[in-house]
PDB file of C-alpha atoms and ligand atoms in Angstrom:
ATOM      1  CA  MET U 277      20.809  -8.027   4.182  1.00 95.00           C
ATOM      2  CA  ILE U 278      17.292  -8.341   5.506  1.00 98.00           C
ATOM      3  CA  ILE U 279      15.558  -4.978   5.211  1.00 98.00           C
ATOM      4  CA  ASP U 280      13.964  -4.277   8.583  1.00 98.00           C
ATOM      5  CA  GLY U 281      10.697  -2.595   7.623  1.00 98.00           C
ATOM      6  CA  LYS U 282       9.555  -2.561  11.227  1.00 97.00           C
ATOM      7  CA  ALA U 283      12.578  -0.549  12.389  1.00 98.00           C
ATOM      8  CA  ILE U 284      12.428   1.854   9.439  1.00 98.00           C
ATOM      9  CA  ALA U 285       8.682   2.330  10.007  1.00 98.00           C
ATOM     10  CA  ALA U 286       9.427   3.122  13.670  1.00 97.00           C
ATOM     11  CA  GLN U 287      11.819   5.885  12.538  1.00 98.00           C
ATOM     12  CA  VAL U 288       9.139   7.342  10.263  1.00 98.00           C
ATOM     13  CA  LYS U 289       6.616   7.231  13.105  1.00 97.00           C
ATOM     14  CA  ALA U 290       9.044   8.896  15.503  1.00 96.00           C
ATOM     15  CA  SER U 291       9.274  11.836  13.093  1.00 96.00           C
ATOM     16  CA  LEU U 292       5.498  12.305  13.213  1.00 96.00           C
ATOM     17  CA  GLN U 293       5.001  12.819  16.927  1.00 91.00           C
ATOM     18  CA  GLY U 294       2.983  15.776  18.147  1.00 88.00           C
ATOM     19  CA  SER U 295       0.962  16.572  15.020  1.00 89.00           C
ATOM     20  CA  ASN U 296      -2.509  16.307  16.612  1.00 90.00           C
ATOM     21  CA  ALA U 297      -3.844  15.245  13.212  1.00 96.00           C
ATOM     22  CA  LYS U 298      -7.155  13.390  12.984  1.00 97.00           C
ATOM     23  CA  LEU U 299      -7.906  10.255  10.954  1.00 98.00           C
ATOM     24  CA  ALA U 300     -11.347   8.765  10.305  1.00 98.00           C
ATOM     25  CA  VAL U 301     -11.630   5.144   9.168  1.00 97.00           C
ATOM     26  CA  ILE U 302     -14.838   3.772   7.701  1.00 98.00           C
ATOM     27  CA  MET U 303     -15.383   0.040   7.533  1.00 97.00           C
ATOM     28  CA  VAL U 304     -18.397  -1.639   5.974  1.00 97.00           C
ATOM     29  CA  GLY U 305     -19.280  -5.188   7.052  1.00 96.00           C
ATOM     30  CA  ASP U 306     -17.182  -7.456   9.243  1.00 92.00           C
ATOM     31  CA  ASP U 307     -14.518  -8.992   7.010  1.00 92.00           C
ATOM     32  CA  PRO U 308     -12.023 -10.478   9.528  1.00 90.00           C
ATOM     33  CA  ALA U 309      -8.878  -9.386   7.626  1.00 88.00           C
ATOM     34  CA  SER U 310     -10.243  -5.826   7.294  1.00 92.00           C
ATOM     35  CA  SER U 311     -11.034  -5.765  11.032  1.00 93.00           C
ATOM     36  CA  VAL U 312      -7.400  -6.644  11.791  1.00 90.00           C
ATOM     37  CA  TYR U 313      -6.136  -3.927   9.414  1.00 91.00           C
ATOM     38  CA  VAL U 314      -8.466  -1.309  10.937  1.00 93.00           C
ATOM     39  CA  ARG U 315      -7.406  -2.259  14.477  1.00 94.00           C
ATOM     40  CA  ASN U 316      -3.715  -2.008  13.459  1.00 93.00           C
ATOM     41  CA  LYS U 317      -4.320   1.441  12.000  1.00 94.00           C
ATOM     42  CA  GLU U 318      -6.086   2.613  15.169  1.00 95.00           C
ATOM     43  CA  ARG U 319      -3.223   1.304  17.287  1.00 95.00           C
ATOM     44  CA  ALA U 320      -0.627   2.966  15.063  1.00 95.00           C
ATOM     45  CA  CYS U 321      -2.461   6.311  15.304  1.00 96.00           C
ATOM     46  CA  ALA U 322      -2.430   6.095  19.095  1.00 95.00           C
ATOM     47  CA  GLU U 323       1.357   5.514  19.045  1.00 94.00           C
ATOM     48  CA  VAL U 324       1.976   8.877  17.380  1.00 95.00           C
ATOM     49  CA  ASP U 325      -0.823  10.935  18.979  1.00 92.00           C
ATOM     50  CA  ILE U 326      -2.976  11.011  15.867  1.00 97.00           C
ATOM     51  CA  GLN U 327      -6.608  11.014  16.960  1.00 97.00           C
ATOM     52  CA  SER U 328      -8.543   8.263  15.219  1.00 96.00           C
ATOM     53  CA  CYS U 329     -12.220   7.596  14.879  1.00 95.00           C
ATOM     54  CA  SER U 330     -13.551   4.405  13.294  1.00 94.00           C
ATOM     55  CA  ARG U 331     -17.060   4.058  12.022  1.00 96.00           C
ATOM     56  CA  ARG U 332     -18.326   0.541  11.370  1.00 96.00           C
ATOM     57  CA  LEU U 333     -21.330   0.269   9.086  1.00 98.00           C
ATOM     58  CA  PRO U 334     -23.321  -2.951   8.621  1.00 97.00           C
ATOM     59  CA  ALA U 335     -22.658  -5.101   5.518  1.00 97.00           C
ATOM     60  CA  THR U 336     -26.143  -4.086   4.338  1.00 97.00           C
ATOM     61  CA  ALA U 337     -25.267  -0.349   4.222  1.00 98.00           C
ATOM     62  CA  SER U 338     -25.960   1.358   0.889  1.00 98.00           C
ATOM     63  CA  THR U 339     -23.537   3.385  -1.239  1.00 98.00           C
ATOM     64  CA  GLU U 340     -25.415   6.533  -0.160  1.00 98.00           C
ATOM     65  CA  GLU U 341     -25.059   5.667   3.519  1.00 98.00           C
ATOM     66  CA  VAL U 342     -21.304   5.194   3.151  1.00 98.00           C
ATOM     67  CA  ILE U 343     -21.063   8.535   1.324  1.00 98.00           C
ATOM     68  CA  ALA U 344     -23.149  10.200   4.059  1.00 98.00           C
ATOM     69  CA  SER U 345     -20.678   8.909   6.664  1.00 98.00           C
ATOM     70  CA  ILE U 346     -17.784  10.336   4.662  1.00 98.00           C
ATOM     71  CA  ALA U 347     -19.498  13.738   4.574  1.00 97.00           C
ATOM     72  CA  GLU U 348     -20.237  13.634   8.284  1.00 97.00           C
ATOM     73  CA  LEU U 349     -16.710  12.619   9.312  1.00 97.00           C
ATOM     74  CA  SER U 350     -15.154  15.172   6.941  1.00 95.00           C
ATOM     75  CA  ALA U 351     -16.172  17.945   9.313  1.00 94.00           C
ATOM     76  CA  TRP U 352     -13.887  16.454  11.997  1.00 96.00           C
ATOM     77  CA  ALA U 353     -11.115  14.554  10.244  1.00 97.00           C
ATOM     78  CA  ASP U 354      -7.957  15.709   8.434  1.00 97.00           C
ATOM     79  CA  GLY U 355      -7.720  12.319   6.738  1.00 98.00           C
ATOM     80  CA  ILE U 356     -10.413   9.841   5.727  1.00 98.00           C
ATOM     81  CA  LEU U 357     -10.024   6.299   4.546  1.00 97.00           C
ATOM     82  CA  VAL U 358     -12.584   3.717   3.568  1.00 98.00           C
ATOM     83  CA  GLN U 359     -11.301   0.218   4.246  1.00 97.00           C
ATOM     84  CA  LEU U 360     -11.417  -1.973   1.123  1.00 95.00           C
ATOM     85  CA  PRO U 361     -12.776  -4.324  -0.056  1.00 94.00           C
ATOM     86  CA  LEU U 362     -16.343  -3.042   0.161  1.00 97.00           C
ATOM     87  CA  PRO U 363     -19.328  -5.410  -0.103  1.00 97.00           C
ATOM     88  CA  GLU U 364     -20.133  -6.089  -3.750  1.00 96.00           C
ATOM     89  CA  HIS U 365     -23.389  -4.114  -3.879  1.00 98.00           C
ATOM     90  CA  ILE U 366     -21.557  -0.885  -2.993  1.00 98.00           C
ATOM     91  CA  ASP U 367     -20.288   1.341  -5.810  1.00 98.00           C
ATOM     92  CA  GLU U 368     -16.599   1.566  -4.868  1.00 97.00           C
ATOM     93  CA  LYS U 369     -15.750   4.226  -7.450  1.00 97.00           C
ATOM     94  CA  LYS U 370     -18.549   6.483  -6.209  1.00 98.00           C
ATOM     95  CA  VAL U 371     -17.476   6.022  -2.589  1.00 98.00           C
ATOM     96  CA  LEU U 372     -13.791   6.704  -3.229  1.00 97.00           C
ATOM     97  CA  GLY U 373     -14.718   9.691  -5.389  1.00 97.00           C
ATOM     98  CA  ALA U 374     -16.708  11.140  -2.480  1.00 98.00           C
ATOM     99  CA  ILE U 375     -13.652  11.469  -0.241  1.00 98.00           C
ATOM    100  CA  PRO U 376     -12.453  15.093  -0.360  1.00 97.00           C
ATOM    101  CA  PRO U 377      -9.134  14.852  -2.297  1.00 97.00           C
ATOM    102  CA  GLU U 378      -7.245  16.830   0.363  1.00 97.00           C
ATOM    103  CA  LYS U 379      -8.300  14.227   2.982  1.00 98.00           C
ATOM    104  CA  ASP U 380      -7.704  11.189   0.744  1.00 98.00           C
ATOM    105  CA  VAL U 381      -4.900   9.576   2.753  1.00 98.00           C
ATOM    106  CA  ASP U 382      -5.029   6.315   0.757  1.00 97.00           C
ATOM    107  CA  CYS U 383      -4.656   8.342  -2.473  1.00 97.00           C
ATOM    108  CA  PHE U 384      -7.393   6.471  -4.342  1.00 96.00           C
ATOM    109  CA  HIS U 385      -9.337   9.564  -5.535  1.00 97.00           C
ATOM    110  CA  PRO U 386      -9.011  10.117  -9.327  1.00 96.00           C
ATOM    111  CA  TYR U 387      -7.788  13.685  -8.655  1.00 97.00           C
ATOM    112  CA  ASN U 388      -4.867  12.422  -6.578  1.00 97.00           C
ATOM    113  CA  ILE U 389      -4.140   9.636  -9.066  1.00 97.00           C
ATOM    114  CA  GLY U 390      -4.004  12.333 -11.762  1.00 97.00           C
ATOM    115  CA  LYS U 391      -1.510  14.326  -9.699  1.00 97.00           C
ATOM    116  CA  LEU U 392       0.550  11.189  -9.236  1.00 97.00           C
ATOM    117  CA  LEU U 393       0.565  10.603 -12.992  1.00 97.00           C
ATOM    118  CA  THR U 394       1.725  14.131 -13.800  1.00 97.00           C
ATOM    119  CA  GLY U 395       4.239  14.167 -10.944  1.00 95.00           C
ATOM    120  CA  GLU U 396       2.675  17.068  -9.019  1.00 96.00           C
ATOM    121  CA  THR U 397       3.332  17.133  -5.290  1.00 94.00           C
ATOM    122  CA  GLY U 398       0.580  15.755  -3.104  1.00 95.00           C
ATOM    123  CA  LEU U 399      -0.525  12.666  -1.244  1.00 97.00           C
ATOM    124  CA  ARG U 400       0.944   9.386  -2.478  1.00 97.00           C
ATOM    125  CA  PRO U 401      -0.465   5.857  -2.080  1.00 98.00           C
ATOM    126  CA  CYS U 402       0.807   4.231   1.108  1.00 98.00           C
ATOM    127  CA  THR U 403       2.256   0.889  -0.004  1.00 98.00           C
ATOM    128  CA  PRO U 404       4.209   2.288  -2.996  1.00 98.00           C
ATOM    129  CA  ALA U 405       5.389   5.232  -0.851  1.00 98.00           C
ATOM    130  CA  GLY U 406       6.633   2.794   1.780  1.00 98.00           C
ATOM    131  CA  ILE U 407       8.495   0.794  -0.869  1.00 98.00           C
ATOM    132  CA  LEU U 408      10.181   3.913  -2.253  1.00 98.00           C
ATOM    133  CA  HIS U 409      11.233   4.887   1.251  1.00 98.00           C
ATOM    134  CA  LEU U 410      12.829   1.452   1.721  1.00 98.00           C
ATOM    135  CA  LEU U 411      14.595   1.568  -1.634  1.00 98.00           C
ATOM    136  CA  GLY U 412      16.112   5.050  -1.448  1.00 97.00           C
ATOM    137  CA  ASP U 413      17.891   6.073  -4.654  1.00 98.00           C
ATOM    138  CA  VAL U 414      16.667   4.065  -7.658  1.00 98.00           C
ATOM    139  CA  SER U 415      17.914   6.401 -10.380  1.00 98.00           C
ATOM    140  CA  GLY U 416      18.971   4.426 -13.453  1.00 98.00           C
ATOM    141  CA  LYS U 417      18.097   1.087 -11.876  1.00 98.00           C
ATOM    142  CA  ARG U 418      16.148  -1.565 -13.716  1.00 98.00           C
ATOM    143  CA  CYS U 419      13.008  -2.170 -11.614  1.00 98.00           C
ATOM    144  CA  VAL U 420      10.628  -5.017 -12.428  1.00 99.00           C
ATOM    145  CA  ILE U 421       7.210  -5.087 -10.758  1.00 99.00           C
ATOM    146  CA  VAL U 422       5.105  -8.244 -10.832  1.00 99.00           C
ATOM    147  CA  GLY U 423       1.456  -7.215 -10.378  1.00 98.00           C
ATOM    148  CA  ARG U 424      -0.496  -4.294 -11.874  1.00 98.00           C
ATOM    149  CA  SER U 425      -3.222  -3.529  -9.326  1.00 97.00           C
ATOM    150  CA  ASN U 426      -4.469   0.015  -8.786  1.00 95.00           C
ATOM    151  CA  ILE U 427      -3.311  -0.173  -5.173  1.00 95.00           C
ATOM    152  CA  VAL U 428       0.260  -1.423  -5.642  1.00 98.00           C
ATOM    153  CA  GLY U 429       1.654  -2.208  -9.098  1.00 98.00           C
ATOM    154  CA  LYS U 430       0.390   0.705 -11.195  1.00 98.00           C
ATOM    155  CA  PRO U 431       1.047   3.590  -8.766  1.00 98.00           C
ATOM    156  CA  LEU U 432       4.395   2.057  -7.822  1.00 98.00           C
ATOM    157  CA  ALA U 433       5.399   2.017 -11.500  1.00 98.00           C
ATOM    158  CA  LEU U 434       4.606   5.744 -11.782  1.00 98.00           C
ATOM    159  CA  MET U 435       6.509   6.605  -8.615  1.00 98.00           C
ATOM    160  CA  LEU U 436       9.593   4.602  -9.620  1.00 98.00           C
ATOM    161  CA  LEU U 437       9.505   6.233 -13.030  1.00 98.00           C
ATOM    162  CA  GLN U 438       9.381   9.640 -11.387  1.00 97.00           C
ATOM    163  CA  ALA U 439      12.393   8.601  -9.316  1.00 98.00           C
ATOM    164  CA  ASP U 440      14.268   7.931 -12.594  1.00 98.00           C
ATOM    165  CA  ALA U 441      14.190   4.131 -12.548  1.00 98.00           C
ATOM    166  CA  THR U 442      13.647   2.107 -15.713  1.00 98.00           C
ATOM    167  CA  VAL U 443      10.408   0.254 -15.020  1.00 98.00           C
ATOM    168  CA  THR U 444       8.831  -2.928 -16.359  1.00 98.00           C
ATOM    169  CA  VAL U 445       5.408  -4.069 -15.140  1.00 98.00           C
ATOM    170  CA  CYS U 446       4.504  -7.766 -15.459  1.00 98.00           C
ATOM    171  CA  HIS U 447       1.150  -9.450 -14.881  1.00 98.00           C
ATOM    172  CA  SER U 448      -0.716 -12.705 -15.385  1.00 98.00           C
ATOM    173  CA  LYS U 449      -0.573 -12.419 -19.196  1.00 98.00           C
ATOM    174  CA  THR U 450       3.187 -11.755 -19.308  1.00 98.00           C
ATOM    175  CA  ARG U 451       4.953 -14.425 -21.372  1.00 98.00           C
ATOM    176  CA  ASP U 452       8.137 -15.909 -19.915  1.00 98.00           C
ATOM    177  CA  LEU U 453       7.942 -13.939 -16.675  1.00 98.00           C
ATOM    178  CA  ALA U 454      11.342 -15.163 -15.465  1.00 98.00           C
ATOM    179  CA  SER U 455      13.067 -13.578 -18.463  1.00 98.00           C
ATOM    180  CA  TYR U 456      11.970 -10.184 -17.052  1.00 98.00           C
ATOM    181  CA  THR U 457      12.462 -10.840 -13.349  1.00 98.00           C
ATOM    182  CA  ARG U 458      16.008 -12.142 -13.949  1.00 98.00           C
ATOM    183  CA  GLN U 459      17.002  -8.764 -15.407  1.00 98.00           C
ATOM    184  CA  ALA U 460      15.852  -6.792 -12.380  1.00 98.00           C
ATOM    185  CA  ASP U 461      18.232  -4.798 -10.196  1.00 98.00           C
ATOM    186  CA  VAL U 462      15.147  -4.294  -8.042  1.00 99.00           C
ATOM    187  CA  LEU U 463      12.370  -6.892  -8.145  1.00 99.00           C
ATOM    188  CA  ILE U 464       9.033  -6.118  -6.509  1.00 99.00           C
ATOM    189  CA  SER U 465       6.422  -8.826  -6.213  1.00 98.00           C
ATOM    190  CA  ALA U 466       2.767  -7.888  -5.557  1.00 98.00           C
ATOM    191  CA  VAL U 467       0.950 -10.999  -6.726  1.00 98.00           C
ATOM    192  CA  GLY U 468      -0.583 -12.656  -3.669  1.00 97.00           C
ATOM    193  CA  LYS U 469       0.739 -16.209  -4.115  1.00 98.00           C
ATOM    194  CA  PRO U 470       3.092 -17.988  -1.691  1.00 97.00           C
ATOM    195  CA  ARG U 471       6.486 -19.114  -3.080  1.00 96.00           C
ATOM    196  CA  PHE U 472       5.710 -17.438  -6.405  1.00 98.00           C
ATOM    197  CA  ILE U 473       9.192 -15.933  -6.823  1.00 98.00           C
ATOM    198  CA  THR U 474      11.879 -18.603  -6.637  1.00 98.00           C
ATOM    199  CA  ALA U 475      15.688 -18.286  -6.670  1.00 98.00           C
ATOM    200  CA  ASP U 476      15.967 -19.170 -10.394  1.00 98.00           C
ATOM    201  CA  MET U 477      13.819 -16.095 -11.208  1.00 98.00           C
ATOM    202  CA  VAL U 478      16.147 -13.630  -9.495  1.00 98.00           C
ATOM    203  CA  LYS U 479      19.482 -12.082 -10.527  1.00 98.00           C
ATOM    204  CA  ALA U 480      22.342 -12.583  -8.066  1.00 98.00           C
ATOM    205  CA  GLY U 481      22.814  -9.424  -5.986  1.00 98.00           C
ATOM    206  CA  ALA U 482      19.375  -7.972  -6.757  1.00 98.00           C
ATOM    207  CA  VAL U 483      17.168  -6.175  -4.222  1.00 98.00           C
ATOM    208  CA  VAL U 484      13.864  -7.971  -3.648  1.00 98.00           C
ATOM    209  CA  ILE U 485      10.770  -6.324  -2.195  1.00 98.00           C
ATOM    210  CA  ASP U 486       8.009  -8.728  -1.206  1.00 98.00           C
ATOM    211  CA  VAL U 487       4.607  -7.039  -1.004  1.00 98.00           C
ATOM    212  CA  GLY U 488       2.535 -10.236  -0.766  1.00 97.00           C
ATOM    213  CA  ILE U 489       0.584 -11.086   2.366  1.00 95.00           C
ATOM    214  CA  ASN U 490      -0.415 -14.719   2.144  1.00 95.00           C
ATOM    215  CA  ARG U 491      -0.881 -17.820   4.266  1.00 93.00           C
ATOM    216  CA  ASP U 492       1.246 -20.879   3.508  1.00 92.00           C
ATOM    217  CA  LYS U 493      -0.158 -24.416   3.652  1.00 91.00           C
ATOM    218  CA  ASN U 494       0.379 -24.474   7.430  1.00 93.00           C
ATOM    219  CA  GLY U 495      -1.560 -21.232   7.844  1.00 92.00           C
ATOM    220  CA  LYS U 496       1.586 -19.211   8.556  1.00 94.00           C
ATOM    221  CA  LEU U 497       1.864 -15.654   7.261  1.00 94.00           C
ATOM    222  CA  CYS U 498       4.186 -15.426   4.247  1.00 97.00           C
ATOM    223  CA  GLY U 499       4.926 -13.263   1.219  1.00 98.00           C
ATOM    224  CA  ASP U 500       5.198 -14.058  -2.500  1.00 98.00           C
ATOM    225  CA  VAL U 501       8.898 -14.867  -2.353  1.00 98.00           C
ATOM    226  CA  ALA U 502      10.438 -18.241  -1.419  1.00 98.00           C
ATOM    227  CA  PHE U 503      12.372 -16.390   1.262  1.00 98.00           C
ATOM    228  CA  GLU U 504      15.213 -18.750   2.277  1.00 97.00           C
ATOM    229  CA  GLU U 505      16.396 -19.659  -1.223  1.00 98.00           C
ATOM    230  CA  VAL U 506      16.023 -16.131  -2.627  1.00 98.00           C
ATOM    231  CA  ALA U 507      17.655 -14.461   0.412  1.00 98.00           C
ATOM    232  CA  ALA U 508      20.738 -16.609  -0.156  1.00 98.00           C
ATOM    233  CA  LYS U 509      21.184 -15.146  -3.638  1.00 98.00           C
ATOM    234  CA  VAL U 510      20.290 -11.444  -3.368  1.00 98.00           C
ATOM    235  CA  SER U 511      21.905  -8.403  -1.740  1.00 98.00           C
ATOM    236  CA  ALA U 512      18.797  -7.263   0.174  1.00 98.00           C
ATOM    237  CA  ILE U 513      15.283  -8.571   0.747  1.00 98.00           C
ATOM    238  CA  THR U 514      12.215  -7.609   2.773  1.00 98.00           C
ATOM    239  CA  PRO U 515      10.741 -10.252   5.073  1.00 98.00           C
ATOM    240  CA  VAL U 516       7.029 -11.002   5.541  1.00 97.00           C
ATOM    241  CA  PRO U 517       5.951 -10.092   8.140  1.00 96.00           C
ATOM    242  CA  GLY U 518       8.119  -7.111   9.064  1.00 97.00           C
ATOM    243  CA  GLY U 519       8.875  -5.647   5.635  1.00 98.00           C
ATOM    244  CA  VAL U 520       6.449  -3.670   3.479  1.00 98.00           C
ATOM    245  CA  GLY U 521       3.458  -4.099   5.847  1.00 96.00           C
ATOM    246  CA  PRO U 522       4.703  -1.818   8.662  1.00 96.00           C
ATOM    247  CA  MET U 523       5.860   0.732   6.065  1.00 98.00           C
ATOM    248  CA  THR U 524       2.350   0.917   4.600  1.00 97.00           C
ATOM    249  CA  VAL U 525       0.923   1.821   8.006  1.00 97.00           C
ATOM    250  CA  ALA U 526       3.713   4.343   8.681  1.00 97.00           C
ATOM    251  CA  MET U 527       3.007   6.031   5.329  1.00 98.00           C
ATOM    252  CA  LEU U 528      -0.694   6.217   6.160  1.00 98.00           C
ATOM    253  CA  LEU U 529       0.195   8.125   9.320  1.00 98.00           C
ATOM    254  CA  LYS U 530       2.591  10.338   7.374  1.00 98.00           C
ATOM    255  CA  ASN U 531      -0.140  11.093   4.829  1.00 98.00           C
ATOM    256  CA  THR U 532      -2.548  11.974   7.644  1.00 98.00           C
ATOM    257  CA  VAL U 533      -0.061  14.455   9.106  1.00 97.00           C
ATOM    258  CA  GLU U 534       0.609  15.835   5.624  1.00 96.00           C
ATOM    259  CA  ALA U 535      -3.129  16.150   4.870  1.00 97.00           C
ATOM    260  CA  ALA U 536      -3.580  18.048   8.140  1.00 96.00           C
ATOM    261  CA  SER U 537      -0.771  20.437   7.227  1.00 92.00           C
ATOM    262  CA  TYR U 538      -2.204  21.074   3.725  1.00 85.00           C
ATOM    263  CA  GLN U 539      -5.552  21.986   5.268  1.00 84.00           C
ATOM    264  CA  LYS U 540      -4.049  24.370   7.810  1.00 74.00           C
ATOM    265  CA  ARG U 541      -2.276  26.338   5.098  1.00 62.00           C
TER     266      ARG U 541
HETATM  267  P1  LIG G  81      -4.389  -8.039  -6.917  1.00 63.88           P
HETATM  268  O1  LIG G  81      -4.973  -9.400  -6.772  1.00 63.88           O
HETATM  269  O2  LIG G  81      -5.250  -6.871  -7.168  1.00 63.88           O
HETATM  270  O3  LIG G  81      -3.272  -8.094  -8.066  1.00 63.88           O
HETATM  271  C1  LIG G  81      -2.443  -9.184  -8.246  1.00 63.88           C
HETATM  272  C2  LIG G  81      -1.612  -8.974  -9.471  1.00 63.88           C
HETATM  273  O4  LIG G  81      -0.800 -10.128  -9.668  1.00 63.88           O
HETATM  274  C3  LIG G  81      -2.428  -8.795 -10.744  1.00 63.88           C
HETATM  275  O5  LIG G  81      -1.936  -7.711 -11.489  1.00 63.88           O
HETATM  276  C4  LIG G  81      -2.238 -10.101 -11.485  1.00 63.88           C
HETATM  277  O6  LIG G  81      -2.235  -9.978 -12.901  1.00 63.88           O
HETATM  278  C5  LIG G  81      -0.855 -10.506 -11.023  1.00 63.88           C
HETATM  279  N1  LIG G  81      -0.677 -11.944 -11.165  1.00 63.88           N
HETATM  280  C6  LIG G  81      -1.481 -12.941 -10.732  1.00 63.88           C
HETATM  281  N2  LIG G  81      -0.985 -14.140 -11.116  1.00 63.88           N
HETATM  282  C7  LIG G  81       0.134 -13.893 -11.824  1.00 63.88           C
HETATM  283  C8  LIG G  81       1.061 -14.705 -12.518  1.00 63.88           C
HETATM  284  N3  LIG G  81       0.928 -16.036 -12.555  1.00 63.88           N
HETATM  285  N4  LIG G  81       2.102 -14.108 -13.139  1.00 63.88           N
HETATM  286  C9  LIG G  81       2.262 -12.774 -13.116  1.00 63.88           C
HETATM  287  N5  LIG G  81       1.396 -11.945 -12.480  1.00 63.88           N
HETATM  288  C10 LIG G  81       0.352 -12.497 -11.853  1.00 63.88           C
HETATM  289  O7  LIG G  81      -3.528  -7.847  -5.605  1.00 63.88           O
HETATM  290  P2  LIG G  81      -2.958  -6.544  -4.837  1.00 63.88           P
HETATM  291  O8  LIG G  81      -2.042  -5.759  -5.702  1.00 63.88           O
HETATM  292  O9  LIG G  81      -4.065  -5.855  -4.146  1.00 63.88           O
HETATM  293  O10 LIG G  81      -2.095  -7.298  -3.719  1.00 63.88           O
HETATM  294  C11 LIG G  81      -1.046  -8.187  -4.058  1.00 63.88           C
HETATM  295  C12 LIG G  81      -0.526  -8.826  -2.790  1.00 63.88           C
HETATM  296  O11 LIG G  81       0.016  -7.805  -1.971  1.00 63.88           O
HETATM  297  C13 LIG G  81      -1.570  -9.527  -1.933  1.00 63.88           C
HETATM  298  O12 LIG G  81      -0.960 -10.625  -1.276  1.00 63.88           O
HETATM  299  C14 LIG G  81      -1.968  -8.468  -0.915  1.00 63.88           C
HETATM  300  O13 LIG G  81      -2.456  -9.039   0.284  1.00 63.88           O
HETATM  301  C15 LIG G  81      -0.640  -7.809  -0.699  1.00 63.88           C
HETATM  302  N6  LIG G  81      -0.720  -6.412  -0.247  1.00 63.88           N
HETATM  303  C16 LIG G  81       0.141  -6.065   0.744  1.00 63.88           C
HETATM  304  C17 LIG G  81       0.170  -4.776   1.196  1.00 63.88           C
HETATM  305  C18 LIG G  81       1.143  -4.439   2.271  1.00 63.88           C
HETATM  306  O14 LIG G  81       1.014  -3.409   2.901  1.00 63.88           O
HETATM  307  N7  LIG G  81       2.172  -5.267   2.500  1.00 63.88           N
HETATM  308  C19 LIG G  81      -0.729  -3.740   0.675  1.00 63.88           C
HETATM  309  C20 LIG G  81      -1.538  -4.189  -0.443  1.00 63.88           C
HETATM  310  C21 LIG G  81      -1.525  -5.492  -0.866  1.00 63.88           C
HETATM  311  P3  LIG G  81      -3.568  -9.551 -13.735  1.00 63.88           P
HETATM  312  O15 LIG G  81      -3.694  -8.078 -13.534  1.00 63.88           O
HETATM  313  O16 LIG G  81      -3.230  -9.918 -15.133  1.00 63.88           O
HETATM  314  O17 LIG G  81      -4.710 -10.324 -13.145  1.00 63.88           O
END
């Protein structure tokens, strides 16, 4: 089975209509990939009647200027996100820490990460939340994550653990990676390398979630998983594009609606 992330994301979006929530997006510089992501987010907001406002700051903006924009937009927005990566001279930790936690729809603020760790209710990071939505019940399942970034691998591990999965996190220093991935009932790859997960690394009948967004040697969008050969062996797999990507955007919208409802309480 190919897991249709686009269709499932559409269902999530349909449930969010009519919220009148407001999202502010801050982008610094003109990284082409970030511009595409910001445009997609604006478009997605329009689909579900979330008002969006994007502020583009020049690549030369200072940390203080980015923080000043956050403060200014906070007066209007229910949710605020700062598109990453930021130019190197900007203090990312300071910027993310300046987003009011109740408006932190990406869930990068240390307060929200703390709540995630202790399992308190609250906003959850978008990509891991989208993956959990796709997976449904993972109780008792052996989940192996390849990648330990703060955006995907680490928060996903915490959320799977909270959902009663048995979780292993692998990374670039893991010895004999395939010996772990082959044990997975659910294998999630968030590495960022095309054709990184091959059929010999996967257990027959497993569920495979491909988080990677890469370009192959012909410039075509692809994930981390060698799709054709792995799809032939597993019970379910997400495609790239059309898998985790649309779910991430849907979860951002869901978080915005949730943030708005927290603030109205
Ligand atoms: P990072 O580059 O931050 O992390 C990559 C991870 O992969 C690291 O933990 C790294 O290990 C690990 N890794 C690298 N090489 C190997 C190896 N040979 N064996 C095992 N592990 C390895 O990436 P992100 O988590 O930010 O993103 C990962 C991918 O997911 C990218 O393609 C990105 O574009 C995509 N992405 C997709 C999203 C979506 O919505 N679909 C959202 C976010 C990201 P180490 O820590 O040891 O360096």
